[in-house]
Short mmCIF file of C-alpha atoms in Angstrom, two decimals:
data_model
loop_
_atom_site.label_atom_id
_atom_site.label_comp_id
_atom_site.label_asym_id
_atom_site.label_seq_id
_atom_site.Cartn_x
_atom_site.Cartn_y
_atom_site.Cartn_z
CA UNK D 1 -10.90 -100.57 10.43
CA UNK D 2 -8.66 -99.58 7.41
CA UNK D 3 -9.50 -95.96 6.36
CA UNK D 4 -10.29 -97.00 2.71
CA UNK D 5 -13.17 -99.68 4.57
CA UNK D 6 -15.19 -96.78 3.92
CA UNK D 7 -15.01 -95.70 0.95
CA UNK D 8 -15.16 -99.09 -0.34
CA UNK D 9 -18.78 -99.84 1.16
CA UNK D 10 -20.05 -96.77 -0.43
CA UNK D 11 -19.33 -97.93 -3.56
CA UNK D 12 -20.17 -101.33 -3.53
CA UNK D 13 -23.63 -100.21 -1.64
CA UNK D 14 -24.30 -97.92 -4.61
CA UNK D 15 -23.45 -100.56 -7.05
CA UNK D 16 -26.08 -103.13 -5.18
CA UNK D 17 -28.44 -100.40 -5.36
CA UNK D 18 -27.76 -99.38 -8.94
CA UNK D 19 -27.28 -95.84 -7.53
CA UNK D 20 -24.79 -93.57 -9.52
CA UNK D 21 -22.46 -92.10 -6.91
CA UNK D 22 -21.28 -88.17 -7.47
CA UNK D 23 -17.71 -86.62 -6.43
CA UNK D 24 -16.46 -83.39 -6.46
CA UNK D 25 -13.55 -81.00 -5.53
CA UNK D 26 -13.25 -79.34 -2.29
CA UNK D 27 -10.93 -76.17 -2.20
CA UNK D 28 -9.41 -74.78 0.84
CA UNK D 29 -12.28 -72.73 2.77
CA UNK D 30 -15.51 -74.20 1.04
CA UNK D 31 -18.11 -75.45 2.67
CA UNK D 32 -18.80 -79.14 1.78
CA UNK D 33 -21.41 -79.57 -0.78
CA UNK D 34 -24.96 -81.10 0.49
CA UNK D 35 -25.16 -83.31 -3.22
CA UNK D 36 -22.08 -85.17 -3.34
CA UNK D 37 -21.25 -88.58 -2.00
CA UNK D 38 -17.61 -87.83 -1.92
CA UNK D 39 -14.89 -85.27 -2.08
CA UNK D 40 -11.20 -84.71 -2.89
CA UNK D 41 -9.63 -82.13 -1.05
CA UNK D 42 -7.39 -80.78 -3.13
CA UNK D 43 -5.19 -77.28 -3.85
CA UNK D 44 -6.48 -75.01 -7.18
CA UNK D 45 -8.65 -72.20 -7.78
CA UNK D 46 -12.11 -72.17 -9.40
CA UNK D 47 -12.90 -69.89 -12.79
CA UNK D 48 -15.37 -66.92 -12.60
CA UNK D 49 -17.83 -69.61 -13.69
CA UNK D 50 -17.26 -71.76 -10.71
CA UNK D 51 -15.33 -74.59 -12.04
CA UNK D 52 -12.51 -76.08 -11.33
CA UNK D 53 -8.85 -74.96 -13.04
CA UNK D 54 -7.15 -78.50 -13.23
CA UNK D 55 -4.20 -77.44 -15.33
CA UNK D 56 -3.64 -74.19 -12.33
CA UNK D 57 -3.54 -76.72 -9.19
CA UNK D 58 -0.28 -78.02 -11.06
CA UNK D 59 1.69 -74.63 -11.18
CA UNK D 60 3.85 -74.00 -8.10
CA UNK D 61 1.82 -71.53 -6.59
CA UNK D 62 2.37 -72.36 -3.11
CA UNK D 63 2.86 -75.86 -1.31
CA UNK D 64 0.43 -78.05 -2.32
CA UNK D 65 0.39 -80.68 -0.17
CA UNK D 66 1.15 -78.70 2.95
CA UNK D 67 -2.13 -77.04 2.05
CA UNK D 68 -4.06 -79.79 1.89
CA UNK D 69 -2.33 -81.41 5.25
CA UNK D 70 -3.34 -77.85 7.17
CA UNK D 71 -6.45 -76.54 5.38
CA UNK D 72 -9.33 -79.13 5.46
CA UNK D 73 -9.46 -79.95 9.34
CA UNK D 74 -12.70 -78.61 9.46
CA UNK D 75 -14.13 -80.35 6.65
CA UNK D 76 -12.50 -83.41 7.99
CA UNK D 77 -14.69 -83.36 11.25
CA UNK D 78 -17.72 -82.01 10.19
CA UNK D 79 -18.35 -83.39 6.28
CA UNK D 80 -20.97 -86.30 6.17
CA UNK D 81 -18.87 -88.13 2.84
CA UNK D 82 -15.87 -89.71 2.86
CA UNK D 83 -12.76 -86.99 2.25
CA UNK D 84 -9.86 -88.13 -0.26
CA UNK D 85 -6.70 -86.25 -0.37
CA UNK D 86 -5.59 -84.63 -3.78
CA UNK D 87 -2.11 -85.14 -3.84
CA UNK D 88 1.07 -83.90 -5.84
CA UNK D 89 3.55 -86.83 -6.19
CA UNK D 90 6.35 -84.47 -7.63
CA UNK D 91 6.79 -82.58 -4.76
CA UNK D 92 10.13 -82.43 -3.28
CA UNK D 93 10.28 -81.57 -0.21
CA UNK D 94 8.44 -84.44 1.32
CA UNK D 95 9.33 -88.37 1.12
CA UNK D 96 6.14 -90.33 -0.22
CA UNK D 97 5.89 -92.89 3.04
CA UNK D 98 5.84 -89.83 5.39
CA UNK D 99 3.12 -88.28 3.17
CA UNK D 100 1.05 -90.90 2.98
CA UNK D 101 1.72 -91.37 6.83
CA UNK D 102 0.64 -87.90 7.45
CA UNK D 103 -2.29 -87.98 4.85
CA UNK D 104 -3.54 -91.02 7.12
CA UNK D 105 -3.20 -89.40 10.70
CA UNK D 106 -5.21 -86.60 9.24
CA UNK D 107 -7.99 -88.50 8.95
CA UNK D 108 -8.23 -88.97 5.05
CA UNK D 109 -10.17 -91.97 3.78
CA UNK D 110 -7.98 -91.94 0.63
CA UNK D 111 -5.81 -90.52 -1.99
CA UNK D 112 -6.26 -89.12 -5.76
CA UNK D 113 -3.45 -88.42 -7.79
CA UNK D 114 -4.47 -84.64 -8.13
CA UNK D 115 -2.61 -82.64 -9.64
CA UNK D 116 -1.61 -85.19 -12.29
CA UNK D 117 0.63 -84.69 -14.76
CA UNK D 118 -2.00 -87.00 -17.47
CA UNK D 119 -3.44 -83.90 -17.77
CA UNK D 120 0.01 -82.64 -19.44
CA UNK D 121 1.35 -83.09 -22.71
CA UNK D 122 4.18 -82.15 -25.13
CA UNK D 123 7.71 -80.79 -23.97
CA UNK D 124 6.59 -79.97 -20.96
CA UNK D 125 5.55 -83.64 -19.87
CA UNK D 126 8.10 -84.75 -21.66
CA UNK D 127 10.73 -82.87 -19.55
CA UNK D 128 8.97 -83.92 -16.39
CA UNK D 129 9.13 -87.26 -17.14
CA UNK D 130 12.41 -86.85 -18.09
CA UNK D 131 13.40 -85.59 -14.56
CA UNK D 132 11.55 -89.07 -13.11
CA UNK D 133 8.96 -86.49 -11.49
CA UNK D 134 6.14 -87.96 -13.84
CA UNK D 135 3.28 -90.02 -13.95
CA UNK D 136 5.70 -92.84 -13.02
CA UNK D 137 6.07 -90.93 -9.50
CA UNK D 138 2.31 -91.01 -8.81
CA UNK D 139 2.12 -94.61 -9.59
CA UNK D 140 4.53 -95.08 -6.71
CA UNK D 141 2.67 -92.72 -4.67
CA UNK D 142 -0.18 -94.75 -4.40
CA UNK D 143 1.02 -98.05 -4.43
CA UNK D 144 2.31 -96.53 -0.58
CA UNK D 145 -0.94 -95.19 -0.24
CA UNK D 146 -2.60 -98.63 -0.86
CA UNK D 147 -0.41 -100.32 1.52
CA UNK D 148 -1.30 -97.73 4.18
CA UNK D 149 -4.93 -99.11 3.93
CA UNK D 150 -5.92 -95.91 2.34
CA UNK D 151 -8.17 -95.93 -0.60
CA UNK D 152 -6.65 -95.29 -3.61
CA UNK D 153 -8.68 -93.58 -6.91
CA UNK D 154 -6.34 -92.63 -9.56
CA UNK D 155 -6.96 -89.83 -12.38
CA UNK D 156 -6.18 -90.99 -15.60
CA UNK D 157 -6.30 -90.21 -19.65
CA UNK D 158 -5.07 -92.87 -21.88
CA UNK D 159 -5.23 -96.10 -21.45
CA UNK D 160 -1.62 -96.40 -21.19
CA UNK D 161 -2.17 -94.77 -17.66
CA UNK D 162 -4.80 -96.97 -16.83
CA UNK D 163 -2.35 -99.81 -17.21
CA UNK D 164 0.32 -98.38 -15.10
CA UNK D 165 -2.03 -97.33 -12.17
CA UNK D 166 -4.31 -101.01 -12.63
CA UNK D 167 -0.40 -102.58 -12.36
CA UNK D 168 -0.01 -100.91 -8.84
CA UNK D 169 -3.47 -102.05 -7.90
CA UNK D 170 -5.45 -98.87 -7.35
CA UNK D 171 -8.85 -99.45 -6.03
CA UNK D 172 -10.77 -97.37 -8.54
CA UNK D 173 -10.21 -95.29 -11.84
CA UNK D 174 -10.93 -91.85 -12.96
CA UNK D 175 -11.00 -91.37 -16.45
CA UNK D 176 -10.30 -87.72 -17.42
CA UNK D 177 -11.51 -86.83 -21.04
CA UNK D 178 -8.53 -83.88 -21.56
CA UNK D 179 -8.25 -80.30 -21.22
CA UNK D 180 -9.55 -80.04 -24.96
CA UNK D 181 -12.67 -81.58 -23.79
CA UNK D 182 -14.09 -78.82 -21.00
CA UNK D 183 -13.07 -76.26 -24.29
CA UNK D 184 -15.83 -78.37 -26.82
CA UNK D 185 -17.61 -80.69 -24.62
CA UNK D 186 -20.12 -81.37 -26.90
CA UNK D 187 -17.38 -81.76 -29.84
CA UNK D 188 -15.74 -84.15 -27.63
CA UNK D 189 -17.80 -86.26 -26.02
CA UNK D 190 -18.10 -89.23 -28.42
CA UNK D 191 -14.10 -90.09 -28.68
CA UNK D 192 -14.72 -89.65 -24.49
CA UNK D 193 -17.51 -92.12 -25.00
CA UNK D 194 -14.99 -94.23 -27.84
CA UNK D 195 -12.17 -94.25 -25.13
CA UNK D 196 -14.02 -95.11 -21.28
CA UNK D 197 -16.63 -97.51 -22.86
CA UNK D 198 -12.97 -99.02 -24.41
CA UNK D 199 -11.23 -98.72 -21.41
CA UNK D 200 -14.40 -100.57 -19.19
CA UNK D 201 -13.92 -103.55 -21.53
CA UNK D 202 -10.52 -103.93 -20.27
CA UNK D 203 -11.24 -104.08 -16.62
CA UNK D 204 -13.50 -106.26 -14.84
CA UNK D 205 -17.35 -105.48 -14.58
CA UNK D 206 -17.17 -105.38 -10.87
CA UNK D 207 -14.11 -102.72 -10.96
CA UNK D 208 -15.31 -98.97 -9.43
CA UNK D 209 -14.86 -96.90 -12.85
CA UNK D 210 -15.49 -93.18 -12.73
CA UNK D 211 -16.07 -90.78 -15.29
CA UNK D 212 -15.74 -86.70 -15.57
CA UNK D 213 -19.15 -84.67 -16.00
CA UNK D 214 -20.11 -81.65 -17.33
CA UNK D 215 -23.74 -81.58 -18.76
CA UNK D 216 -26.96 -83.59 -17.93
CA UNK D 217 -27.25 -84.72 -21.32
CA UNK D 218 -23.29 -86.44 -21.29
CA UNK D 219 -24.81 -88.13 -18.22
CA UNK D 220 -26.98 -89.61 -19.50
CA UNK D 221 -25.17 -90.80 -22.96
CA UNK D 222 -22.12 -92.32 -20.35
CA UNK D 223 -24.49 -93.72 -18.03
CA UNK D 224 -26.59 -95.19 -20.92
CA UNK D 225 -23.23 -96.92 -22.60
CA UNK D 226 -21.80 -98.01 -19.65
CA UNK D 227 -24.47 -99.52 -16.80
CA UNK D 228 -21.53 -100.27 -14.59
CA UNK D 229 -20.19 -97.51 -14.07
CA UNK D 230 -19.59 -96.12 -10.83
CA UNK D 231 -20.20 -93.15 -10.47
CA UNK D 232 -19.10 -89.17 -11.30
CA UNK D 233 -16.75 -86.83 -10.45
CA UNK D 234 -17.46 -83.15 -11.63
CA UNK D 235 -15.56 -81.65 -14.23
CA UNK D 236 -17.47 -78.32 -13.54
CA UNK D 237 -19.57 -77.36 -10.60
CA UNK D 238 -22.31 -79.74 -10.21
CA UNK D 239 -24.40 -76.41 -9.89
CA UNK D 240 -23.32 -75.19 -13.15
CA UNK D 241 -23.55 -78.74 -14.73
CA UNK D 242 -27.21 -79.92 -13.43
CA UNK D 243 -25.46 -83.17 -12.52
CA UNK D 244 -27.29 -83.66 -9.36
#
C-alpha cells in the first residue's frame, strides 16, 4: 500500500463523517499529542507561550532535514496518527529524489513543505528566489514526493502559490494567513476569511483544504464560511488555542 493510502482515508473518512480533522507540529523530543489526527514532524523551536516559531525553523540553525530523518524514530513507531515530514527544499547538501527516498524508508506517510519560504517576503525572498532556492524548489520537491506515493500537503499564502503547488498536483493545501496574522489575529482574520473562502472557490469541493488556527472563535467563523473544509492545522498550541 502507498504510504500516502493513509493519510488519504483519514481525510476522506472525516469528510463522510462531516468531522473536522486537527494537525499539529511535532518538534524533536515531544511526546505526540493525544488530540490531533495528524502531525508534521518538523525542525523549530516553540515561544515561551508554547507556540510554534515558523519564521525560526527557516534560519540555518542546524541541519534541518537531517534532524527530522534522525529525531522522530520514536514517534514514528509509537504515534497512533499518521506522521508527515516537514521538509526544507533549499537545502544543499542533499539531492531531492534521495530525500524523498529516505523520507519514505523512514516510515513517513507524507511530506509538507515546512520551512517554506511563502512565509518570506521582501529582499530577502526576493534574493532566494533569485538564487532558484525558492518556492519554485519546493514545488519540485513534492512533485518527487508525489511520485514516491507519499502524500503530499503543501503550505501556502497567496493564491499565486496555490497555483504553482495545485500545477504539481499536491494532494491537499494549507493555507497560511502570514506572520502579520499570529501578531493581530483578531485584526486579521477577515482578509484570512476574504482570501481561503476565495481560494476554496477555485478548487474543487471535494479537494482536502486546510486552514491555520489560533482561537475557538476563528474556528468557528472558518468552519461556518467554508463547510468543506478539511480540517486544521495549529498555528499555536492547540492547548493555548482551545482548538480541540
Amino acid at each position: 500500500m502507498l504510504p500516502k493510502k493513509e493519510v488519504q482515508t483519514l481525510v476522506q473518512a472525516a469528510k463522510a463523517e462531516r468531522r473536522t480533522l486537527f494537525g499539529s507540529p511535532l518538534l524533536p523530543g515531544e511526546i505526540c499529542p493525544s488530540s490531533v489526527d495528524w502531525l508534521v514532524a518538523c525542525y523549530g523551536s516553540r515561544d515561551n507561550s508554547g507556540n510554534f516559531d515558523w519564521l525560526s525553523s527557516y534560519l540555518p540553525y542546524a541541519d534541518a532535514n537531517g534532524i527530522v530523518l534522525k529525531a522522530f524514530d520514536d514517534a514514528l513507531t509509537s504515534c497512533p496518527v499518521p506522521i508527515l515530514a516537514g521538509i526544507c527544499a533549499a537545502d544543499p547538501f542533499r539531492e531531492h529524489g534521495q530525500l524523498i527516498e529516505s523520507i519514505k524508508n523512514k516510515g513517513f506517510k507524507g511530506v509538507c513543505n515546512l520551512p517554506s519560504m511563502a512565509l518570506m517576503d521582501g529582499s530577502l525572498r526576493t534574493i532566494v528566489e533569485e538564487q532558484g532556492l525558492g518556492f519554485e524548489r519546493e514545488a519540485q520537491l513534492m512533485a518527487i514526493a508525489r511520485d514516491k506515493g507519499l502524500y503530499t500537503l503543501a503550505l501556502v499564502a497567496s493564491p499565486q502559490e496555490a497555483d504553482i503547488m495545485l500545477a504539481v498536483g499536491v494532494d491537499a493545501l494549507l493555507l497560511h494567513p502570514g506572520i502579520a496574522f499570529e501578531e493581530s489575529p483578531t485584526l486579521q482574520i477577515d482578509n484570512y476569511l476574504v482570501e481561503i473562502v476565495s481560494l476554496s472557490n477555485r478548487i474543487s469541493s471535494d479537494y482536502p483544504l486546510f486552514a491555520c488556527s489560533v482561537a475557538p472563535r476563528h474556528l468557528e467563523r472558518l468552519a461556518h464560511s467554508l463547510p468543506n473544509l478539511s480540517g486544521f492545522y495549529a498555528i499555536r498550541s492547540l492547548e493555548n488555542a482551545g482548538a480541540v
